Coordinates of C-alpha atoms in Angstrom, one line a residue:
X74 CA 201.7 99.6 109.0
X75 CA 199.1 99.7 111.8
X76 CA 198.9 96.5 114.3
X77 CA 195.4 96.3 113.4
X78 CA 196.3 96.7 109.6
X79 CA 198.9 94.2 110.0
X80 CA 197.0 91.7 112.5
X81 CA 194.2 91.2 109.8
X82 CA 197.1 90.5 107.2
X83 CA 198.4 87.9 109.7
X84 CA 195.5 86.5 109.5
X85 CA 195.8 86.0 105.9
X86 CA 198.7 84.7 105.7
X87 CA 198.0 82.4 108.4
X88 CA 195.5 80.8 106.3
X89 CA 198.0 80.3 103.6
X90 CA 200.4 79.0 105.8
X91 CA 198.2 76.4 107.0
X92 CA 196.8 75.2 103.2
X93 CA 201.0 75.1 102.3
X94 CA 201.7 72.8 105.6
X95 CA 198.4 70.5 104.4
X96 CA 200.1 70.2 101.1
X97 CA 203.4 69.3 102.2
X98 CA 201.7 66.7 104.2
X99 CA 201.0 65.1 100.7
X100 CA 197.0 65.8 100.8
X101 CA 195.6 68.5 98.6
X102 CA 195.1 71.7 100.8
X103 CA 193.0 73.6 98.2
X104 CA 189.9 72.5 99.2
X105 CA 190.5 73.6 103.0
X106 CA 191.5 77.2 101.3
X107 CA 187.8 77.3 100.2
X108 CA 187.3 77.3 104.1
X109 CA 190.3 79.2 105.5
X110 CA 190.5 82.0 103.0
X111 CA 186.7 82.9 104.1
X112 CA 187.2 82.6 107.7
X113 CA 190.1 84.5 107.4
X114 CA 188.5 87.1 104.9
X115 CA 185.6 87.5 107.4
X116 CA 187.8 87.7 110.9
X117 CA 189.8 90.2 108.4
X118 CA 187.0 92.7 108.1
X119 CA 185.2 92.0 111.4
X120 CA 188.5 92.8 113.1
X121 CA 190.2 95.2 111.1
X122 CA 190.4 98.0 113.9
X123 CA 191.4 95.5 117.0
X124 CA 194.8 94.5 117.1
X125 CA 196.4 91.5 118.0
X126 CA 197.6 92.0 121.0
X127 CA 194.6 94.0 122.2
X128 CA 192.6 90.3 121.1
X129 CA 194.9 88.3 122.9
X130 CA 194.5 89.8 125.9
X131 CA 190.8 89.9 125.5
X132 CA 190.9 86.1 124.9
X133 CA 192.8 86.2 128.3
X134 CA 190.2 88.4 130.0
X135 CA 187.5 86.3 128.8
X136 CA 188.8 82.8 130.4
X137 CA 189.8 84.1 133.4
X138 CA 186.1 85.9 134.1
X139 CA 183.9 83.9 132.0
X140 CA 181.7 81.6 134.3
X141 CA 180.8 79.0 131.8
X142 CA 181.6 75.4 132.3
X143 CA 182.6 76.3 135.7
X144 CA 179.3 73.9 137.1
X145 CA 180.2 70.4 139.1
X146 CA 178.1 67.4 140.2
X147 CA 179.4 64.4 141.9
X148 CA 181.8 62.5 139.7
X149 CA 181.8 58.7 138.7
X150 CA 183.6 56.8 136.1
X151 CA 181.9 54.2 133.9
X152 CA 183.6 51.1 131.8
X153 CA 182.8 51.1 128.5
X154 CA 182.8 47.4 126.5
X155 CA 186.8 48.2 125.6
X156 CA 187.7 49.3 129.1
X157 CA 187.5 53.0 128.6
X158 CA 186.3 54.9 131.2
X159 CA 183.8 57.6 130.8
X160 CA 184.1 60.5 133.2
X161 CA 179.9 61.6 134.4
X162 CA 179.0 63.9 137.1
X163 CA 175.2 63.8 139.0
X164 CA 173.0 66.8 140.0
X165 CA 171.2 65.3 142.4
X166 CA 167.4 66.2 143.1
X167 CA 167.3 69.1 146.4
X168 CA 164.8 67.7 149.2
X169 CA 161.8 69.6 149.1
X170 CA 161.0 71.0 153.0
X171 CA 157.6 70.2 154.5
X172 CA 155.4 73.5 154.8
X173 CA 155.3 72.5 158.5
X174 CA 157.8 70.5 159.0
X175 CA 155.8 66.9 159.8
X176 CA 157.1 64.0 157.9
X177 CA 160.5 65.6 157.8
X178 CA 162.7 63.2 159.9
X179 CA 166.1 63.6 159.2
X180 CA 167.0 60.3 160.9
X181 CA 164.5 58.0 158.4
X182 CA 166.5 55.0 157.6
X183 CA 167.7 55.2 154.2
X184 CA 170.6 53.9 152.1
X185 CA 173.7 55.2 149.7
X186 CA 173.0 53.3 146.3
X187 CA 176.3 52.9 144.1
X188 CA 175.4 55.9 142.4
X189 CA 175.6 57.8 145.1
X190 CA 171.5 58.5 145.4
X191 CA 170.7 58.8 148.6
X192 CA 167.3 56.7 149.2
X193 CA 164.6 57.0 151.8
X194 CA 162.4 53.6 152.8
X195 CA 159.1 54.5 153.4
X196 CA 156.8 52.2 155.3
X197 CA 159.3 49.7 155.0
X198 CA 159.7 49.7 151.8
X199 CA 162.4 51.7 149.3
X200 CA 161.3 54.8 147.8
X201 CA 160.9 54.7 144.1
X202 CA 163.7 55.9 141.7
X203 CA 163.7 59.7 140.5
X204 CA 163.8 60.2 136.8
X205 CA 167.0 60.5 135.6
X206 CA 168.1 63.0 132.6
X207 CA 171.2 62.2 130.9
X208 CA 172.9 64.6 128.2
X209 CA 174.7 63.8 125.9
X210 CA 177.0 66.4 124.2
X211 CA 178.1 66.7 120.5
X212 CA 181.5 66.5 118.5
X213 CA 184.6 68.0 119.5
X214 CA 182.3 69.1 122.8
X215 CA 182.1 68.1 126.3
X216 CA 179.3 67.8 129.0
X217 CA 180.0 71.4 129.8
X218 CA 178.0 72.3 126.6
X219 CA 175.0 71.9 128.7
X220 CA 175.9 74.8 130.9
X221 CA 172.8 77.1 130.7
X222 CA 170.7 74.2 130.9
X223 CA 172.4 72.7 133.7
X224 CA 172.1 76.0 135.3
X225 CA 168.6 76.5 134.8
X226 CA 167.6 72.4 135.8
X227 CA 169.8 72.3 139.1
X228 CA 168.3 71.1 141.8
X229 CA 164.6 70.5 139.7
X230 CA 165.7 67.0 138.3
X231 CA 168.6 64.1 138.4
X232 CA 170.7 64.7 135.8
X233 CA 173.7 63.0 134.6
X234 CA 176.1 64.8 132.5
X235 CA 179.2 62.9 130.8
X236 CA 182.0 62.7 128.4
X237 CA 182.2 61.0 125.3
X238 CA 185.4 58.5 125.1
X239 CA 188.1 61.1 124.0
X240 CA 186.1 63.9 124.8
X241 CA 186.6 65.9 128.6
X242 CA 187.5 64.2 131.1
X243 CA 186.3 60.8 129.8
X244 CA 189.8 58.4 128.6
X245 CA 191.0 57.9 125.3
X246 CA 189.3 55.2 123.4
X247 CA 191.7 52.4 124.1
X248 CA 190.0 50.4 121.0
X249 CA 191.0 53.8 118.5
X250 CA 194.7 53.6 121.0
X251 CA 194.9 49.7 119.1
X252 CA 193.8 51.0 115.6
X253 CA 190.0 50.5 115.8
X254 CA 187.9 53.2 114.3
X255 CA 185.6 54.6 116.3
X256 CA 181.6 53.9 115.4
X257 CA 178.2 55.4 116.7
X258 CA 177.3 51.7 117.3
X259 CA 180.4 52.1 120.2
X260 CA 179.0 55.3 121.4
X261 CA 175.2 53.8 122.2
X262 CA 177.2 51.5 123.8
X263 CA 179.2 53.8 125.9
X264 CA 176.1 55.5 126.7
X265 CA 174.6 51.8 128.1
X266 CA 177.7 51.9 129.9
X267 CA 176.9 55.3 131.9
X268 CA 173.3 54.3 132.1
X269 CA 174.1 50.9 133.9
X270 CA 176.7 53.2 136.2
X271 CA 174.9 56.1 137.0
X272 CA 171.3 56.0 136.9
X273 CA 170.7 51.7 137.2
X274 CA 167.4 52.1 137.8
X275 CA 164.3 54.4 137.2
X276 CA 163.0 56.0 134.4
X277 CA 165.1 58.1 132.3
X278 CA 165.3 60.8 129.9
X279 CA 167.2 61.2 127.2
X280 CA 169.1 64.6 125.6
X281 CA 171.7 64.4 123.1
X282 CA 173.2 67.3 120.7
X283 CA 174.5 66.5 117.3
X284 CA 176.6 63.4 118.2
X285 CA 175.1 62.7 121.4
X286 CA 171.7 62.7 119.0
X287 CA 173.4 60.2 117.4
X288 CA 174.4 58.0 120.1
X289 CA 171.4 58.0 121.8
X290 CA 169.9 56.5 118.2
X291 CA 172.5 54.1 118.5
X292 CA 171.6 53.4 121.9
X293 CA 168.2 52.5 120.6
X294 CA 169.2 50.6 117.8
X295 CA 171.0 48.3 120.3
X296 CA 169.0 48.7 123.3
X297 CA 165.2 48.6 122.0
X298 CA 164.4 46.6 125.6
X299 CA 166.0 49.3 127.0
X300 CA 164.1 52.0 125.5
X301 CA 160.6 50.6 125.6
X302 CA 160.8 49.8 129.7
X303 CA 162.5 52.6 130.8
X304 CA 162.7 56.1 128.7
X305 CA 160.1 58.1 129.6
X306 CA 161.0 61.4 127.3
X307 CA 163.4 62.1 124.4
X308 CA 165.1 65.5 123.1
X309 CA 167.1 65.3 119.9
X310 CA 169.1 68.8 119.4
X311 CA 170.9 69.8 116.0
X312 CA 171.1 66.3 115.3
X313 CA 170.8 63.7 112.3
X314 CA 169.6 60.1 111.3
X315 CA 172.1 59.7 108.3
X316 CA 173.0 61.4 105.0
X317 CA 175.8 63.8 106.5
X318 CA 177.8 62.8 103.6
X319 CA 175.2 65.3 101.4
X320 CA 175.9 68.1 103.6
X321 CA 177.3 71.3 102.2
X322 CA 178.2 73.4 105.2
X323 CA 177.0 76.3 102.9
X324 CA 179.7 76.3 100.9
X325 CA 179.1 76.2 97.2
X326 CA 179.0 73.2 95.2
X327 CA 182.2 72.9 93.7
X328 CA 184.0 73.3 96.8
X329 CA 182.3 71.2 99.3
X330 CA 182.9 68.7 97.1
X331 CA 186.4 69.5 96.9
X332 CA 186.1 69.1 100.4
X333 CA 184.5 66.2 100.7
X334 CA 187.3 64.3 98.4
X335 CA 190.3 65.0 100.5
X336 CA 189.6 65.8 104.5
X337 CA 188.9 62.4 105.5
X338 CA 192.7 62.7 104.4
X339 CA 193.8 66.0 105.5
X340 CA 192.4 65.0 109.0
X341 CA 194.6 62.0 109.2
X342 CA 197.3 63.8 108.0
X343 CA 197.0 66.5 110.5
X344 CA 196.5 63.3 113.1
X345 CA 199.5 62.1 112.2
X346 CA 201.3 65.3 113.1
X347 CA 199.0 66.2 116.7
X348 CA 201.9 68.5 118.1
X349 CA 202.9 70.3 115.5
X350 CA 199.6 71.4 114.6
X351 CA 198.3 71.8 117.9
X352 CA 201.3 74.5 118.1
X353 CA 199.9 75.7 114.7
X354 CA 196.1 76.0 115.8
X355 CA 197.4 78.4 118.6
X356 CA 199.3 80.4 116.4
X357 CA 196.4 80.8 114.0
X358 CA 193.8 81.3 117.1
X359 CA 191.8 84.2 115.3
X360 CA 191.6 82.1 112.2
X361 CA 189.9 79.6 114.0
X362 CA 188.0 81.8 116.1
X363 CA 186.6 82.5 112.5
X364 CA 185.9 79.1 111.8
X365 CA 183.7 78.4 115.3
X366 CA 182.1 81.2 114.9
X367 CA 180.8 80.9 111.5
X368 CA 179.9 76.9 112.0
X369 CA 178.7 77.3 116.1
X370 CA 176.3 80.2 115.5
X371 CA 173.9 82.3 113.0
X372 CA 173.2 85.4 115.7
X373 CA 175.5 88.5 114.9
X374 CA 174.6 89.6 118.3
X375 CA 176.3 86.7 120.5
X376 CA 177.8 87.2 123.4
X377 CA 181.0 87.3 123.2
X378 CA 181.9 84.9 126.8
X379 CA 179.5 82.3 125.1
X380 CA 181.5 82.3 121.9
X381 CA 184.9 82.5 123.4
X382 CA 183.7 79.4 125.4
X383 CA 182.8 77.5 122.2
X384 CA 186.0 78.4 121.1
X385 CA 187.2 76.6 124.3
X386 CA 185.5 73.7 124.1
X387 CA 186.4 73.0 120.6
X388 CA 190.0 73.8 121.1
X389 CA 190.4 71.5 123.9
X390 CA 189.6 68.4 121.7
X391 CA 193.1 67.1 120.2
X392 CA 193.2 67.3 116.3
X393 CA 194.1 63.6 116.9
X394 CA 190.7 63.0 118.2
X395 CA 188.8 65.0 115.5
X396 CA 190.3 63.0 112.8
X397 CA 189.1 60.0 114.4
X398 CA 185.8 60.5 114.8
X399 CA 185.0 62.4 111.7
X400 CA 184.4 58.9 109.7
X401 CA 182.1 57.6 111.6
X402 CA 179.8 60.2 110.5
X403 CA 179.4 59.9 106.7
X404 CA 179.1 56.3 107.6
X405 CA 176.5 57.5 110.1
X406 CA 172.5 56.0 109.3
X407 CA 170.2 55.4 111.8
X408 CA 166.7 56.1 110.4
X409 CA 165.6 52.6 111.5
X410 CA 165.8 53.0 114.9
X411 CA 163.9 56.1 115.7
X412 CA 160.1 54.4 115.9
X413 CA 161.7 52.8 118.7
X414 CA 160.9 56.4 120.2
X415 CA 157.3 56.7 118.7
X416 CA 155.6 55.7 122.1
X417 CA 157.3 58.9 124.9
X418 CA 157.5 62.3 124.3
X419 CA 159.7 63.6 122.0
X420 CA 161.2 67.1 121.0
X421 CA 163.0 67.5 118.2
X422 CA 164.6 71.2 118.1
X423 CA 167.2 72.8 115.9
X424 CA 168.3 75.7 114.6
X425 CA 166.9 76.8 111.3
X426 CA 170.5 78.2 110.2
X427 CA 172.3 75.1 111.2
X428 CA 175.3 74.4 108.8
X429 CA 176.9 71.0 110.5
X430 CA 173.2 69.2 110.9
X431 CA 170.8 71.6 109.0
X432 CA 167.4 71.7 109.9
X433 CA 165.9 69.6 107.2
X434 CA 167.8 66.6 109.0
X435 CA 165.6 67.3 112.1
X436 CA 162.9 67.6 109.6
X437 CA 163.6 64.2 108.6
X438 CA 163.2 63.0 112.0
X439 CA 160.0 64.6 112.3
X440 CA 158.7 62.9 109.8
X441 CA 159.4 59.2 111.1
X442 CA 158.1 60.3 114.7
X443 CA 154.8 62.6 113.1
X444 CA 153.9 62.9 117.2
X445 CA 156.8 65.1 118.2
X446 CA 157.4 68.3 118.9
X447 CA 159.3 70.6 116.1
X448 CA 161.2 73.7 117.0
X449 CA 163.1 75.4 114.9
X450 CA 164.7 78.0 116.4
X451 CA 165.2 81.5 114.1
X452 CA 168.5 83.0 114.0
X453 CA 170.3 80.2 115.6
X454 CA 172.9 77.9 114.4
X455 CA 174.4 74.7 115.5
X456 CA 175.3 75.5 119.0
X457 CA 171.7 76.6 120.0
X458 CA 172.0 75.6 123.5
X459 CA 174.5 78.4 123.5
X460 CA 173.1 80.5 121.6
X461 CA 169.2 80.9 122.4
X462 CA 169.7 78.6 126.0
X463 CA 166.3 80.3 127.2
X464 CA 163.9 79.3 124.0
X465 CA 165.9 75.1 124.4
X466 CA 165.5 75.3 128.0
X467 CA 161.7 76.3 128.2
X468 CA 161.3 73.3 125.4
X469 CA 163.1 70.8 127.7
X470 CA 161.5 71.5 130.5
X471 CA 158.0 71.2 129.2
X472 CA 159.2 67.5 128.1
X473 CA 160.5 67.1 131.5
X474 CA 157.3 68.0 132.5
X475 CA 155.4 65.5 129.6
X476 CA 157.7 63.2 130.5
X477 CA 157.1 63.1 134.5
X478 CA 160.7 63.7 135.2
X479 CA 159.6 67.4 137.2
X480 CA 156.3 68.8 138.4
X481 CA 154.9 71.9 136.4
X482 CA 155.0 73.9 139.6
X483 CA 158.8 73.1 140.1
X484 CA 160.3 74.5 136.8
X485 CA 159.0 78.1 137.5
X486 CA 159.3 80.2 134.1
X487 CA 160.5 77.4 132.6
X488 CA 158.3 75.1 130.2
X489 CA 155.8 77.3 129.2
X490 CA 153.0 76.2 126.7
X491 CA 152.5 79.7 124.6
X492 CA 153.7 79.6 121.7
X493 CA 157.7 79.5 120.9
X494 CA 159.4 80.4 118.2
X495 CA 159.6 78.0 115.2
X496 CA 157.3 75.6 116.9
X497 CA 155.4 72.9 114.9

C-alpha cells in the first residue's frame, strides 16, 4: 500500500479512534462521528496523493516561514474583577513630520501616561487623547487573529490588541481555576478591565469577532455610561446576539441535534482528560486540519500559510479551555443591549457562508440597529478577517474614518466608498 493510500486510511481510522476514546469516557461519541467521519472523508479525498510525511513536513515548513502573528506592540497586563490578568499590546499612533519642519520641537514638554502614550502639552495645556481601537478576538483565538488588519492599520491609529482570560498570553481564569463557569457578562467585564488599563481616556472604538462580538455586547449591557460618553464607532464581525443554541453548523437535522445532546458532555469529558487528548489531537493533526478548515473558511482557494495559521491558533487553545467556555454560549442572549449602539457608527460584517455565527445572526443585528452598515462578504466563512482581510479592512477603515479615529487622507487605499461586495 502507497503512503498516500495508507495516510488517507489513517485518517479514517483516526476518526474512529477518537469516537471509541469519547465513548469509553462514558459520553456518546456518535454524534461527534457525524463530524469526524466527514472531516475525515473530505481530508481523505483532498489528500489522497500527499502523504503523511510529505504533510508533516509541509506543516513544518509552513510555521517556520509563515509570517503571520509574528506583529508586536508594547505589552501591558490588566486585572480583571477575579485577579486575572489580561495580556494587551498598543500600536501606538507614528508622529506625523511637519512639511517644513516648524512646530516640530523635539524637546516640547510632554509626559509618559500609565499606558505608555506619550503626550505633548500644547500652550500649556495637555494634548487631547487619540482615539483608541480595541479588538477583540473570537473563541479558541487570540489577538493575533487581527493580523492583516493590524498590518494594514499600523501606525494610522491607537490600537489595543489583547487576550481573552485563557486565551494567548492572557492568565487562566482563576474564577473557572475555583469551579466558576465562565460567562459573557465576565468577559464585558474583562474588556472594562483592559479599557480602564490601556486606553483610560479618549474616545474609543470598538472591534470584536465572534466572542469578542459578544463581549463587547456584554460590555454594553454593563457599561451603558460607558458606551454613550466615550465609543465613537462599533464593528461587530461574524458575531451573534443570542440563539446559538438553534445553530446547525450545516450539518443535517438529525445530527446536529445529536450533537447538541451530548458535547456539552463530550467537552467535559475530554476536559477532564487535557493531556491525553492533547497527545491525541496531535496525533490526529490532519483530521483536525479538516475540521478548521471546513468551520474557519468557505474559499477553496485559501492560502494555505493563512489556513495553517488558523490551524495554529486553534490548536494552541487547551481542550480544557474549550470545554469551558463553550456553555456560556448557548446561554449566550444579548439582544437588549445593542440600541445602546444606535447613536455611533456601526458595521456589521460577516460572511455569507458562516457556519459557527451564520449570517442571518448578523442580520438580526441589523435589524435592531436599521442605521448600520451590512456586509456580507461572498465566499467567506467564519474567519473572514483571514480570509478576505482586504474587503474587512477597507470596511474598518471607512468606520475609522466615520468614526474620527483616522483622517481619510491617512488610510490610503484603504476605506473606500465604492461599492463592496455584499454591502447593504
Amino acid at each position: 500500500m502507497s503512503e498516500s493510500s495508507a495516510g488517507a486510511g489513517d485518517i479514517v481510522a483516526a476518526a474512529a479512534t477518537t469516537a471509541a476514546s469519547w465513548r469509553r469516557a462514558g459520553v456518546a461519541g456518535a454524534a461527534i462521528g457525524v463530524l469526524a467521519a466527514g472531516a475525515a472523508a473530505g481530508v481523505a479525498v483532498e489528500r489522497l496523493t500527499v502523504g503523511r510525511g510529505m504533510r508533516k513536513k509541509a506543516r513544518l515548513a509552513l510555521d517556520a516561514t509563515g509570517p503571520y502573528g509574528s506583529l508586536r506592540g508594547t505589552p501591558g497586563r490588566a486585572l480583571a474583577d477575579d485577579g486575572t490578568e489580561l495580556y494587551y499590546e498598543v500600536d501606538e499612533v507614528e508622529p506625523a513630520e511637519p512639511a517644513d519642519g516648524a512646530g516640530s520641537d523635539r524637546s516640547a514638554p510632554g509626559r509618559t501616561t500609565a499606558s505608555g502614550t506619550r503626550r505633548r502639552r500644547l500652550f500649556g495645556r495637555k494634548a487631547p487623547a487619540p482615539v483608541t481601537v480595541v479588538f477583540s478576538h473570537g473563541y479558541c483565538l487570540g489577538q493575533d487573529s487581527w493580523h492583516f488588519q493590524r498590518a494594514a492599520l499600523r501606525g494610522l491609529v491607537r490600537a489595543v490588541y489583547w487576550d481573552q482570560r485563557s486565551h494567548g498570553r492572557s492568565e487562566r481564569g482563576r474564577a473557572q481555576a475555583d469551579g466558576v463557569p465562565v460567562g459573557i457578562d465576565q468577559l464585558g467585564r474583562d474588556l472594562k478591565a483592559v479599557i480602564d488599563a490601556a486606553a483610560p481616556e479618549g474616545r474609543i472604538v470598538l472591534v470584536g469577532h465572534s466572542m469578542g462580538g459578544m463581549t463587547m455586547m456584554a460590555l454594553a449591557d454593563q457599561y451603558p455610561a460607558l458606551i454613550r460618553d466615550r465609543v465613537a464607532a462599533v464593528a461587530f464581525v461574524g458575531t451573534s446576539s443570542g440563539k446559538l443554541g438553534e445553530v446547525n453548523f450545516g450539518l443535517p437535522v438529525a445530527g446536529v441535534n445529536a450533537v447538541r445532546r451530548v458535547l456539552p458532555g463530550v467537552l467535559r469529558a475530554l476536559g477532564s482528560q487535557a493531556e491525553l487528548v492533547e497527545k491525541g489531537r496531535r496525533a490526529t493533526a490532519d483530521l483536525f486540519a479538516g475540521l478548521i478548515k471546513r468551520y474557519s473558511f468557505s474559499s477553496k482557494d485559501v492560502d494555505p500559510a493563512v489556513a495553517r495559521f488558523a490551524e495554529r491558533l486553534i490548536e494552541s487553545t487547551p481542550i480544557d479551555v474549550v470545554a469551558e467556555f463553550y456553555p456560556a454560549f448557548t446561554e449566550h442572549d444579548k439582544s437588549g443591549a445593542l440600541p445602546a449602539f444606535r447613536d455611533v457608527p456601526v458595521l456589521i460584517l460577516a460572511g455569507e457562508k458562516d457556519l459557527v455565527t451564520p449570517s442571518s445572526h448578523s442580520e438580526a443585528i441589523a435589524d435592531v440597529l436599521p442605521d448600520a452598515e451590512l456586509i456580507l462578504v461572498p465566499d467567506a466563512g467564519h474567519l473572514v478577517m483571514l480570509e478576505h482581510p482586504e474587503t474587512v479592512t477597507d470596511r474598518l477603515a471607512d468606520l475609522l474614518v466615520r468614526g474620527g479615529a483616522v483622517a481619510a487622507a491617512n488610510v490610503g487605499e484603504h476605506g473606500s466608498t465604492a461599492q463592496q461586495p455584499g454591502r447593504r
